[in-house]
PDB file of C-alpha atoms in Angstrom:
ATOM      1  CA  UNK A   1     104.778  54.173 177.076  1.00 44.00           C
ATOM      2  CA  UNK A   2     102.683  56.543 179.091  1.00 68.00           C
ATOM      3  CA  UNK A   3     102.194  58.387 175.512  1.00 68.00           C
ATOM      4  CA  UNK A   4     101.044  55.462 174.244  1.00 75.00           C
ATOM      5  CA  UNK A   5      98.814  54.356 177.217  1.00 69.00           C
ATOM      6  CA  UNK A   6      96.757  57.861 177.130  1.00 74.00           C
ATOM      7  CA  UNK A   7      96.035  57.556 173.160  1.00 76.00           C
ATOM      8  CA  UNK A   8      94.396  53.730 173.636  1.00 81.00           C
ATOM      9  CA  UNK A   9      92.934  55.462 176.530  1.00 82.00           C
ATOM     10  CA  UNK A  10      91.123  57.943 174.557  1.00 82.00           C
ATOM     11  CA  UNK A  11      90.762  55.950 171.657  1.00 83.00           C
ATOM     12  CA  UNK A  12      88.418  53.931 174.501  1.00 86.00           C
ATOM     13  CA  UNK A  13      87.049  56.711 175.701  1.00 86.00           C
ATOM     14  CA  UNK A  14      85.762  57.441 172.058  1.00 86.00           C
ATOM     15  CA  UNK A  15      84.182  54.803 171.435  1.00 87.00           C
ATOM     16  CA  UNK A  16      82.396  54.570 174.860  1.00 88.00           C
ATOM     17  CA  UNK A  17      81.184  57.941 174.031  1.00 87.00           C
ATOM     18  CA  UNK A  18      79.559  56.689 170.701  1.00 88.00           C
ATOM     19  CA  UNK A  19      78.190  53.748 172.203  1.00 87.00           C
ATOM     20  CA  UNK A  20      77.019  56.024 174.830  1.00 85.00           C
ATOM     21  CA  UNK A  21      74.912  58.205 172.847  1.00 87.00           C
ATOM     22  CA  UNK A  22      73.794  55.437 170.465  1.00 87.00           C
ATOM     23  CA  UNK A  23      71.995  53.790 173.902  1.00 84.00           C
ATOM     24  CA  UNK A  24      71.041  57.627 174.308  1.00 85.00           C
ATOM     25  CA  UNK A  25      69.067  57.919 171.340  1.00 89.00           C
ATOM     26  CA  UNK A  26      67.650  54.349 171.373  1.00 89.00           C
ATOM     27  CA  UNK A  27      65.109  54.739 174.098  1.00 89.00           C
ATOM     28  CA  UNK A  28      63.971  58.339 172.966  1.00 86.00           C
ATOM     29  CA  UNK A  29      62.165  57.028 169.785  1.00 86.00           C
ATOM     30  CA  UNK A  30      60.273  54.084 171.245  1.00 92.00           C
ATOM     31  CA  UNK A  31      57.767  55.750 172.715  1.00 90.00           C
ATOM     32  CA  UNK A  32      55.975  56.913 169.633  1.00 91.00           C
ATOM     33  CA  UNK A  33      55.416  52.962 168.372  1.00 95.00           C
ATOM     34  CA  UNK A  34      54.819  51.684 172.092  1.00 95.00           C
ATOM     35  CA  UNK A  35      52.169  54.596 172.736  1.00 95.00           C
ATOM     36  CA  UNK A  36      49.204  52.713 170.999  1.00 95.00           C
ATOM     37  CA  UNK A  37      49.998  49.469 173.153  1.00 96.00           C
ATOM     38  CA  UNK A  38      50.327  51.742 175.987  1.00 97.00           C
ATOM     39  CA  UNK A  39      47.312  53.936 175.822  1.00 96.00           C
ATOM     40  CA  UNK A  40      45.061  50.970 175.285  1.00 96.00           C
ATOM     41  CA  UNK A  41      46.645  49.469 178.102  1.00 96.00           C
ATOM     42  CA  UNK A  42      46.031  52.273 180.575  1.00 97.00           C
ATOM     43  CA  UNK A  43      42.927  52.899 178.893  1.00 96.00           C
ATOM     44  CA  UNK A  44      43.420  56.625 177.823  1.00 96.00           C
ATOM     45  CA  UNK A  45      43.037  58.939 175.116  1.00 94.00           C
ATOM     46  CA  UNK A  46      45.647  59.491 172.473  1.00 90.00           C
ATOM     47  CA  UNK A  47      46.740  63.077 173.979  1.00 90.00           C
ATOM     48  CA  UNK A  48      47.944  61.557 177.021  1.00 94.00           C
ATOM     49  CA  UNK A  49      50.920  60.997 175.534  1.00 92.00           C
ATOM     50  CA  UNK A  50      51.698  64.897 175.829  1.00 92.00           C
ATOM     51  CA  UNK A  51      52.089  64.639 179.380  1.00 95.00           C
ATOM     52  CA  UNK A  52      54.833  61.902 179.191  1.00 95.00           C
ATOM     53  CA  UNK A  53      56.750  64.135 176.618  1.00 92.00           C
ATOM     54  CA  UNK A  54      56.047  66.768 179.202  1.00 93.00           C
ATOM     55  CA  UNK A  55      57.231  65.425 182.281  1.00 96.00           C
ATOM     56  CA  UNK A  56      60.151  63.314 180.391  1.00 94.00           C
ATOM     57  CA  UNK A  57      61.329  66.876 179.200  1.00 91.00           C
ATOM     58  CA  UNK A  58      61.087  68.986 182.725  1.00 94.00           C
ATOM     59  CA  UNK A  59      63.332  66.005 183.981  1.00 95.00           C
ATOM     60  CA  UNK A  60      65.927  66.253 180.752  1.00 92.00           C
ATOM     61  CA  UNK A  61      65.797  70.546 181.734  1.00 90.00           C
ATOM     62  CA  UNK A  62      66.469  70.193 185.450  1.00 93.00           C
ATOM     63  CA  UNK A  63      69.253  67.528 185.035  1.00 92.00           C
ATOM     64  CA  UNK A  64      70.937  69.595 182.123  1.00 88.00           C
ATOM     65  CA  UNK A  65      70.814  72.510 184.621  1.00 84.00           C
ATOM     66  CA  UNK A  66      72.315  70.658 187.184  1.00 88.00           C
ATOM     67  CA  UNK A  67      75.163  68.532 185.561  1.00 84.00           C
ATOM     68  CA  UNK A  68      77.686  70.881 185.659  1.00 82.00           C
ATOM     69  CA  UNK A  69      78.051  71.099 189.177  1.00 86.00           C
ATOM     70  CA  UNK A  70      77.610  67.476 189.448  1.00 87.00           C
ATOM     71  CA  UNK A  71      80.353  66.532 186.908  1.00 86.00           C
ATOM     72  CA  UNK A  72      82.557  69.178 189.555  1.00 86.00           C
ATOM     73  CA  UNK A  73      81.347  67.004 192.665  1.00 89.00           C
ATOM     74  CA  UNK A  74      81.530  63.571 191.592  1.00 89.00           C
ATOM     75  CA  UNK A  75      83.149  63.495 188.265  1.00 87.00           C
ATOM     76  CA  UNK A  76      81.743  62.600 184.472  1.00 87.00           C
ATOM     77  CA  UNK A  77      82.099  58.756 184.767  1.00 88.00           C
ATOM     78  CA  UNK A  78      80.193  58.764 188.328  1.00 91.00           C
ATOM     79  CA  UNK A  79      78.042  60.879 186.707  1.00 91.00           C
ATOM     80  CA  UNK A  80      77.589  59.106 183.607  1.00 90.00           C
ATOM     81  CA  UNK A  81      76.959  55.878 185.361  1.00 92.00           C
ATOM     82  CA  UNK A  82      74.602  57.092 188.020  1.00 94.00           C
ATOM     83  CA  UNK A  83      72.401  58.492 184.787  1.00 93.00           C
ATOM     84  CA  UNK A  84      72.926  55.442 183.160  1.00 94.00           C
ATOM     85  CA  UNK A  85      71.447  53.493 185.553  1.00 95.00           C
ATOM     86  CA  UNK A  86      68.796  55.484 185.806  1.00 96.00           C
ATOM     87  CA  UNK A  87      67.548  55.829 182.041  1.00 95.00           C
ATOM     88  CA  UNK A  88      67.954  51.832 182.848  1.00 96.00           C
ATOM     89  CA  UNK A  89      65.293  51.837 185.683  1.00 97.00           C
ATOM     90  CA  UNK A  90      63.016  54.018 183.741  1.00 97.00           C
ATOM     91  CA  UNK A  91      63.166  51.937 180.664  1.00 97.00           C
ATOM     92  CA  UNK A  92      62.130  48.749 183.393  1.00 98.00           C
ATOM     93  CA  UNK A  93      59.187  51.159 185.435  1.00 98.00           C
ATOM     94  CA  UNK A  94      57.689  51.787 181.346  1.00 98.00           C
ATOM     95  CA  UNK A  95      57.761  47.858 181.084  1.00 97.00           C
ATOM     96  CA  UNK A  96      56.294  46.683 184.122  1.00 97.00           C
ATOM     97  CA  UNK A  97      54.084  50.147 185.636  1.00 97.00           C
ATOM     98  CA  UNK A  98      51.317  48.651 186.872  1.00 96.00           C
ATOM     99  CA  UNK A  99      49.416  52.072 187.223  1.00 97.00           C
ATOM    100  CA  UNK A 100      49.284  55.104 184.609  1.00 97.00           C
ATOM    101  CA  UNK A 101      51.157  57.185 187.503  1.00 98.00           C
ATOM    102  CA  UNK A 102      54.098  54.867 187.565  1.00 97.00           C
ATOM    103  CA  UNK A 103      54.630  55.355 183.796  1.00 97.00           C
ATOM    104  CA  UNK A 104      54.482  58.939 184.376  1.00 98.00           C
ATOM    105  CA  UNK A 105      56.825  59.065 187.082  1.00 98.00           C
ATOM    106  CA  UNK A 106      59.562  56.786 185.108  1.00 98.00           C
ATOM    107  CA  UNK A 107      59.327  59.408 182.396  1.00 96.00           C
ATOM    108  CA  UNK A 108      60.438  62.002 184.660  1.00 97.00           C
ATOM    109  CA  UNK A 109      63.053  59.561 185.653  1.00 97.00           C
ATOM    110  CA  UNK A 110      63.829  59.061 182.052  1.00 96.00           C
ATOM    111  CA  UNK A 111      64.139  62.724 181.672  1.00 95.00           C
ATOM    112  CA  UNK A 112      66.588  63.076 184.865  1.00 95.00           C
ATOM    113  CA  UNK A 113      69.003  60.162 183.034  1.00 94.00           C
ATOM    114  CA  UNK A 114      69.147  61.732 179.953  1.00 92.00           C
ATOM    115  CA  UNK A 115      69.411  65.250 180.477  1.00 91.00           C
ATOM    116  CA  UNK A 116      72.503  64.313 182.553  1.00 90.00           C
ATOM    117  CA  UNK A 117      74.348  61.905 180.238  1.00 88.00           C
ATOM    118  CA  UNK A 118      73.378  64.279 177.367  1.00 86.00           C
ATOM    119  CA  UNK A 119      75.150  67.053 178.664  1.00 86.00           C
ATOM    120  CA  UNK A 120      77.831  65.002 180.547  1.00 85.00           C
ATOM    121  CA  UNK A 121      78.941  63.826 177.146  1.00 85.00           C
ATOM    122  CA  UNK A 122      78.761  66.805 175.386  1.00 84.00           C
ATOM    123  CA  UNK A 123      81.061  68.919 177.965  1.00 83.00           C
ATOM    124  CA  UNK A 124      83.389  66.237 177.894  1.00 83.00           C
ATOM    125  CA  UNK A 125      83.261  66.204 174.229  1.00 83.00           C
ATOM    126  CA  UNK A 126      83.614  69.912 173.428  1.00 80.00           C
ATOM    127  CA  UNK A 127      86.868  70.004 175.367  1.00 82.00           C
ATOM    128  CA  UNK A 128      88.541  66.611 174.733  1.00 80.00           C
ATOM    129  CA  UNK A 129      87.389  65.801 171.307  1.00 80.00           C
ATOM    130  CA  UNK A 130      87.697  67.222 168.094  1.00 82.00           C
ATOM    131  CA  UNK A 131      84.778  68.906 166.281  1.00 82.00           C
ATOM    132  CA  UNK A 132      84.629  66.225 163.586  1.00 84.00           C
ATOM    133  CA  UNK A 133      84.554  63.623 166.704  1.00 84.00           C
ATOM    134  CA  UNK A 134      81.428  65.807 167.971  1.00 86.00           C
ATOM    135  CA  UNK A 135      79.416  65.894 164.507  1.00 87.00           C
ATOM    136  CA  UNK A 136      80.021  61.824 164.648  1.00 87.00           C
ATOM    137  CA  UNK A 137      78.768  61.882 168.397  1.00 86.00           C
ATOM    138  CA  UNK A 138      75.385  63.643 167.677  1.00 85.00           C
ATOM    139  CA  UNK A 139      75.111  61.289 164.667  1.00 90.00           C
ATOM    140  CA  UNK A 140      75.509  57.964 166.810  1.00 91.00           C
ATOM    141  CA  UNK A 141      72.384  59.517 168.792  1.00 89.00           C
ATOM    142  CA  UNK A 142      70.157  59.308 165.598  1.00 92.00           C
ATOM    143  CA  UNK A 143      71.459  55.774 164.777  1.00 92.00           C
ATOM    144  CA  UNK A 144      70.202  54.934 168.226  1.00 92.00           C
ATOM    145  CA  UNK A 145      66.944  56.434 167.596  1.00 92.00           C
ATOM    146  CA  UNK A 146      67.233  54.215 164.239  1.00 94.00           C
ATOM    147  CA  UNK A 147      67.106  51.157 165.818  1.00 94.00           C
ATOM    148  CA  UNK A 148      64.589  51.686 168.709  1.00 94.00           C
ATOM    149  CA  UNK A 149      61.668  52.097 166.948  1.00 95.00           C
ATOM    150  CA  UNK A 150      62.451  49.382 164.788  1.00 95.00           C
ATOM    151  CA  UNK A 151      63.053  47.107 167.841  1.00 96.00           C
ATOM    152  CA  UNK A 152      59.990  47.960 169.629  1.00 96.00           C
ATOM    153  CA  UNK A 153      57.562  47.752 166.150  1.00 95.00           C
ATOM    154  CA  UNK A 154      59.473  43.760 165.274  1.00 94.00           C
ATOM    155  CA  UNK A 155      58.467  42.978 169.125  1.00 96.00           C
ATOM    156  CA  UNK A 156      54.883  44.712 168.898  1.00 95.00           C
ATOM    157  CA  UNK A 157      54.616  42.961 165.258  1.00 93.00           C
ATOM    158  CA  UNK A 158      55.504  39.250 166.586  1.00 94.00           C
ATOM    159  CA  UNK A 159      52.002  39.499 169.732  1.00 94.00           C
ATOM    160  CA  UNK A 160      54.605  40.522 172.808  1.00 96.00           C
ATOM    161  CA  UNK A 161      53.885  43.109 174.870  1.00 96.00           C
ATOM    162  CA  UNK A 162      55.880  46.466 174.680  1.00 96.00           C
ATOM    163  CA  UNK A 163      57.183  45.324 178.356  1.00 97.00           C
ATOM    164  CA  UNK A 164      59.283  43.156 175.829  1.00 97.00           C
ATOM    165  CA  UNK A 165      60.893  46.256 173.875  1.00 96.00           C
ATOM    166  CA  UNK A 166      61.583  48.252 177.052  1.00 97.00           C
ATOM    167  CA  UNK A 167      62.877  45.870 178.649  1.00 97.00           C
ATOM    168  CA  UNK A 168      65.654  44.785 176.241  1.00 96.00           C
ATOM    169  CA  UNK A 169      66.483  48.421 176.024  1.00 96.00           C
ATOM    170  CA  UNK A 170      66.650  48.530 179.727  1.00 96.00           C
ATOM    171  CA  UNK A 171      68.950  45.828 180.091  1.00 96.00           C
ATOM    172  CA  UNK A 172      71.447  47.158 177.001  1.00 94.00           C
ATOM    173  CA  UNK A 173      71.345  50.424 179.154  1.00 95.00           C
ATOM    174  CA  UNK A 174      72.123  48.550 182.487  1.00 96.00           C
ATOM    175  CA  UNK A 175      75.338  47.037 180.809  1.00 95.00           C
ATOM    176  CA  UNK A 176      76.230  50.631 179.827  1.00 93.00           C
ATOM    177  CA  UNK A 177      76.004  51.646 183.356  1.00 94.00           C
ATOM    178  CA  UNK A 178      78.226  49.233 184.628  1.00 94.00           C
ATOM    179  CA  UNK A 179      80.625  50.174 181.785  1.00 93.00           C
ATOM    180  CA  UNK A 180      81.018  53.366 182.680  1.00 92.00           C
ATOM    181  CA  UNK A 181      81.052  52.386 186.289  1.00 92.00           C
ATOM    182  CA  UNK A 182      83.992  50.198 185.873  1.00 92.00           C
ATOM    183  CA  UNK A 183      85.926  52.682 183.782  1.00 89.00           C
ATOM    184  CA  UNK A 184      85.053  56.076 185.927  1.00 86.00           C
ATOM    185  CA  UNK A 185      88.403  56.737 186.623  1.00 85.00           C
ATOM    186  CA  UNK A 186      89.697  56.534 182.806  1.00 85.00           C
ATOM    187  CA  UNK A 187      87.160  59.581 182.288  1.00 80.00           C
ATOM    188  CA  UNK A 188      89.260  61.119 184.778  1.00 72.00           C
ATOM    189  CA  UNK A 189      92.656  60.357 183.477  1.00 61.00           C
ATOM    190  CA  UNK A 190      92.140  62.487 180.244  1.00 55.00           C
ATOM    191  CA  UNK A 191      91.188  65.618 182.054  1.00 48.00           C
ATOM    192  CA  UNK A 192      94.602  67.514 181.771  1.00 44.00           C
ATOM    193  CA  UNK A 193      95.566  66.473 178.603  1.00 45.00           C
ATOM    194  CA  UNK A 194      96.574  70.196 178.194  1.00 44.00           C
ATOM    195  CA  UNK A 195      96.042  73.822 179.367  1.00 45.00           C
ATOM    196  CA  UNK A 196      92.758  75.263 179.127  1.00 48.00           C
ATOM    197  CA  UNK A 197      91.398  78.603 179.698  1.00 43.00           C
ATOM    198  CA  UNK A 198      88.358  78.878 182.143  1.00 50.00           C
ATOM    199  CA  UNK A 199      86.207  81.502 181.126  1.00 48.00           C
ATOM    200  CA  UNK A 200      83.613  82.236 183.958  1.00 53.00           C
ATOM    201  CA  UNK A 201      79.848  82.608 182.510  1.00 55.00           C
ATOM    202  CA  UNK A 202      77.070  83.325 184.722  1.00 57.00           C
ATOM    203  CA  UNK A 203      73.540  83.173 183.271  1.00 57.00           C
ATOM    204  CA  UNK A 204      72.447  86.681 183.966  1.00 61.00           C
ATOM    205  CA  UNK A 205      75.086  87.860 181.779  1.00 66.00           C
ATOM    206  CA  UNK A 206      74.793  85.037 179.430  1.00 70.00           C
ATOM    207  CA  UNK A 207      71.221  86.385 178.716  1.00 73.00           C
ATOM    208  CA  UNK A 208      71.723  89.634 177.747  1.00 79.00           C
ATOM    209  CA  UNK A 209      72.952  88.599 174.056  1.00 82.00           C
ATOM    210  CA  UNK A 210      69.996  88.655 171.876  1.00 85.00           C
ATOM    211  CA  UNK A 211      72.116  86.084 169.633  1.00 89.00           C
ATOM    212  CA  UNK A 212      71.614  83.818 172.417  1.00 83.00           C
ATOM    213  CA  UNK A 213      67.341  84.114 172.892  1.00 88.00           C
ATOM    214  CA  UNK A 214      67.716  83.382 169.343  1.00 92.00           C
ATOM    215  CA  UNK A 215      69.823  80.476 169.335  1.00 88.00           C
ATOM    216  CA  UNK A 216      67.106  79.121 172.443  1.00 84.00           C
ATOM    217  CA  UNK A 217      64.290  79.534 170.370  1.00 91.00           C
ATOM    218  CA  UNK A 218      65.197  78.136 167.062  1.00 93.00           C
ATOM    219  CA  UNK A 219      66.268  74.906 168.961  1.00 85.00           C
ATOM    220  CA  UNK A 220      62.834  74.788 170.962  1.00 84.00           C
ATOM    221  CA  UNK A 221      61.397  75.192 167.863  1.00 91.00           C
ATOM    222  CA  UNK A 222      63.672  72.519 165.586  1.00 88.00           C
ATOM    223  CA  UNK A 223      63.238  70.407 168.497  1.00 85.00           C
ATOM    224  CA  UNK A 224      59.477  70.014 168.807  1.00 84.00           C
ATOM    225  CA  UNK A 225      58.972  69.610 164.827  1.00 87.00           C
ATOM    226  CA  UNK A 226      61.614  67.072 164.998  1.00 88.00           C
ATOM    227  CA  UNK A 227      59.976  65.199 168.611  1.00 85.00           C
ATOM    228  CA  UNK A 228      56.330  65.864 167.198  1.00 85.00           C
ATOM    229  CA  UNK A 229      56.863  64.254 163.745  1.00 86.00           C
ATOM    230  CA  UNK A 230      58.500  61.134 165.381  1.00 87.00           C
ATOM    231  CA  UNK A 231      55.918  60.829 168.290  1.00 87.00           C
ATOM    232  CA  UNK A 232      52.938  60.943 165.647  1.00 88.00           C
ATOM    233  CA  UNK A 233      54.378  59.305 162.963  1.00 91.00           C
ATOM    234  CA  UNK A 234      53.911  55.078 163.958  1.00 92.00           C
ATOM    235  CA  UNK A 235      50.317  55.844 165.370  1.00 91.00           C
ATOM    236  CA  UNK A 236      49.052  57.740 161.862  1.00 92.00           C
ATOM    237  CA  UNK A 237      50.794  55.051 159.647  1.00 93.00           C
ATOM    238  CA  UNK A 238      49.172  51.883 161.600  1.00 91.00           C
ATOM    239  CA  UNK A 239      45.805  53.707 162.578  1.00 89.00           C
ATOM    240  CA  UNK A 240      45.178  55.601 159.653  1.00 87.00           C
ATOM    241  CA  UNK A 241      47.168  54.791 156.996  1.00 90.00           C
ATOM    242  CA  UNK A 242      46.950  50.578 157.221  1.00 84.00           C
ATOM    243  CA  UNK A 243      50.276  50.179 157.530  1.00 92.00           C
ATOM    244  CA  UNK A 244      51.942  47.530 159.100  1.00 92.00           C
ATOM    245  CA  UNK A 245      53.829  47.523 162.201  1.00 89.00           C
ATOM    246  CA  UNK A 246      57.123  46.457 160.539  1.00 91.00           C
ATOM    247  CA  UNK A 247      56.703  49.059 157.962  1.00 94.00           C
ATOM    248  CA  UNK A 248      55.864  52.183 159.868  1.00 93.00           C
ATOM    249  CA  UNK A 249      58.627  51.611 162.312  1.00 93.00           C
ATOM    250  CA  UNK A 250      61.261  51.108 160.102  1.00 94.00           C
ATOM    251  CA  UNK A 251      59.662  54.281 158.681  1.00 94.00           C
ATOM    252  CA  UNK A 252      60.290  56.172 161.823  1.00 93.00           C
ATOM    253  CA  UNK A 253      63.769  54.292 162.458  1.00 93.00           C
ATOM    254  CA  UNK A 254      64.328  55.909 158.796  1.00 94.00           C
ATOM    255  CA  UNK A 255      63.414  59.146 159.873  1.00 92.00           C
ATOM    256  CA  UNK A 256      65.848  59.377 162.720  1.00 91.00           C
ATOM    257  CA  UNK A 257      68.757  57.662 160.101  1.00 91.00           C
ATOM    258  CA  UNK A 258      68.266  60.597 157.789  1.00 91.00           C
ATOM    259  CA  UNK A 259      69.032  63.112 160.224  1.00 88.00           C
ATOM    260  CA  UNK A 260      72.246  61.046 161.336  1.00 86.00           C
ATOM    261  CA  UNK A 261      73.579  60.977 157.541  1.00 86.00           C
ATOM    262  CA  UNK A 262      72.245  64.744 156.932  1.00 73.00           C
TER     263      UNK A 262
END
């Protein structure tokens, strides 16, 4: 019985990890097609949108620093439904900033969120799941970043305001929250599943394998093609290219599916 108990337990535990990273990857895309609406909003130029990317990713660095000794202090599903919550609250300060700051600041928030659930779910991941169950996990991120863009172009496309596309996304990410508020001590449950060795790794040592600058700077560098072509990508189709809304999102939705099936 309690055999059988701990496999529909992880079996959960799965799936709220896929679901988890699918509402991961759906807010990340949406700023490229909202950034048109936005800028003309706030009345600014088209590079302003470098500082959101900016300050979205010094919050995703800190928080990614940080979450292993908050996963030790408060546990993953705490910790995955504090961050929760807050991706949530950012995705509601994008809608409904009144001032250019505000936006600013709930990118940094947005940063925070998903820097944490990011590598919450990826440390839980590498040591409960099996690698197969990780390539699937990184894939649900790019199906989320599917369907964002093409949720926020069909709102843009029908005369709402891109308050309208954050804010669904804000309230799918609230119900998350709660989900893995509710469930926080299921995460914990699955923790000693069997022995494991602890291998203490401190950075200064970490740092002096070349292997490892290496590994850092082809992922900055995969990274920002991969951020820069999906940022750009809904503004040159609709502004330069006369494409319609509809169109150029599900282009970038495509974009983001083709990396989840590659």
């Amino acid at each position: 019985m309690d055999r059988t108990h701990a496999a529909r337990t992880r079996t959960f535990l799965l799936v709220l990890a896929f679901v988890g990273f699918i509402s991961l990857g759906l807010p990340d895309a949406m700023t490229g097609v909202a950034w048109p609406s936005v800028r003309d909003t706030f009345h600014l130029r088209q590079g302003a949108v470098g500082l959101v990317l900016v300050v979205s990713g010094i919050g995703y660095l800190i928080s990614s620093f940080l979450s292993g000794q908050l996963t030790q202090a408060i546990g993953i599903g705490l910790l995955l439904a504090g961050s929760t919550g807050m991706v949530a609250a950012a995705m509601y300060g994008f809608a409904f900033a009144p001032l250019w700051l505000g936006f600013v600041l709930s990118a940094l928030l947005h940063g925070l969120g998903s820097g944490a659930i990011d590598s919450g779910l990826n440390g839980y991941a590498a040591h409960h799941m099996s690698a197969r169950h990780m390539i699937w996990l990184h894939a649900c991120y790019c199906f989320g970043a599917l369907i964002g863009p093409v949720l926020m172009s069909n709102v843009l496309a029908r005369g709402h305001h891109y308050s309208v596309g954050y804010s669904i996304t804000g309230s799918t990410m609230l119900l998350l929250a709660v989900l893995f508020l509710t469930t926080q001590r299921l995460w914990g449950e699955t923790e000693s599943t069997g022995p494991q060795i602890r291998v203490p790794l401190r950075g200064s040592g970490v740092l002096r394998h070349p292997i490892v600058w290496m590994q850092m700077a082809i992922y900055f560098l995969y990274t920002g093609l991969e951020v820069t072509f999906s940022q750009w990508t809904y503004t040159v189709l609709t502004e330069s290219r006369a494409v319609s809304p509809e169109t150029a999102g599900i282009a970038v939705g495509s974009y983001w599916g083709a990396i989840g099936v590659g």
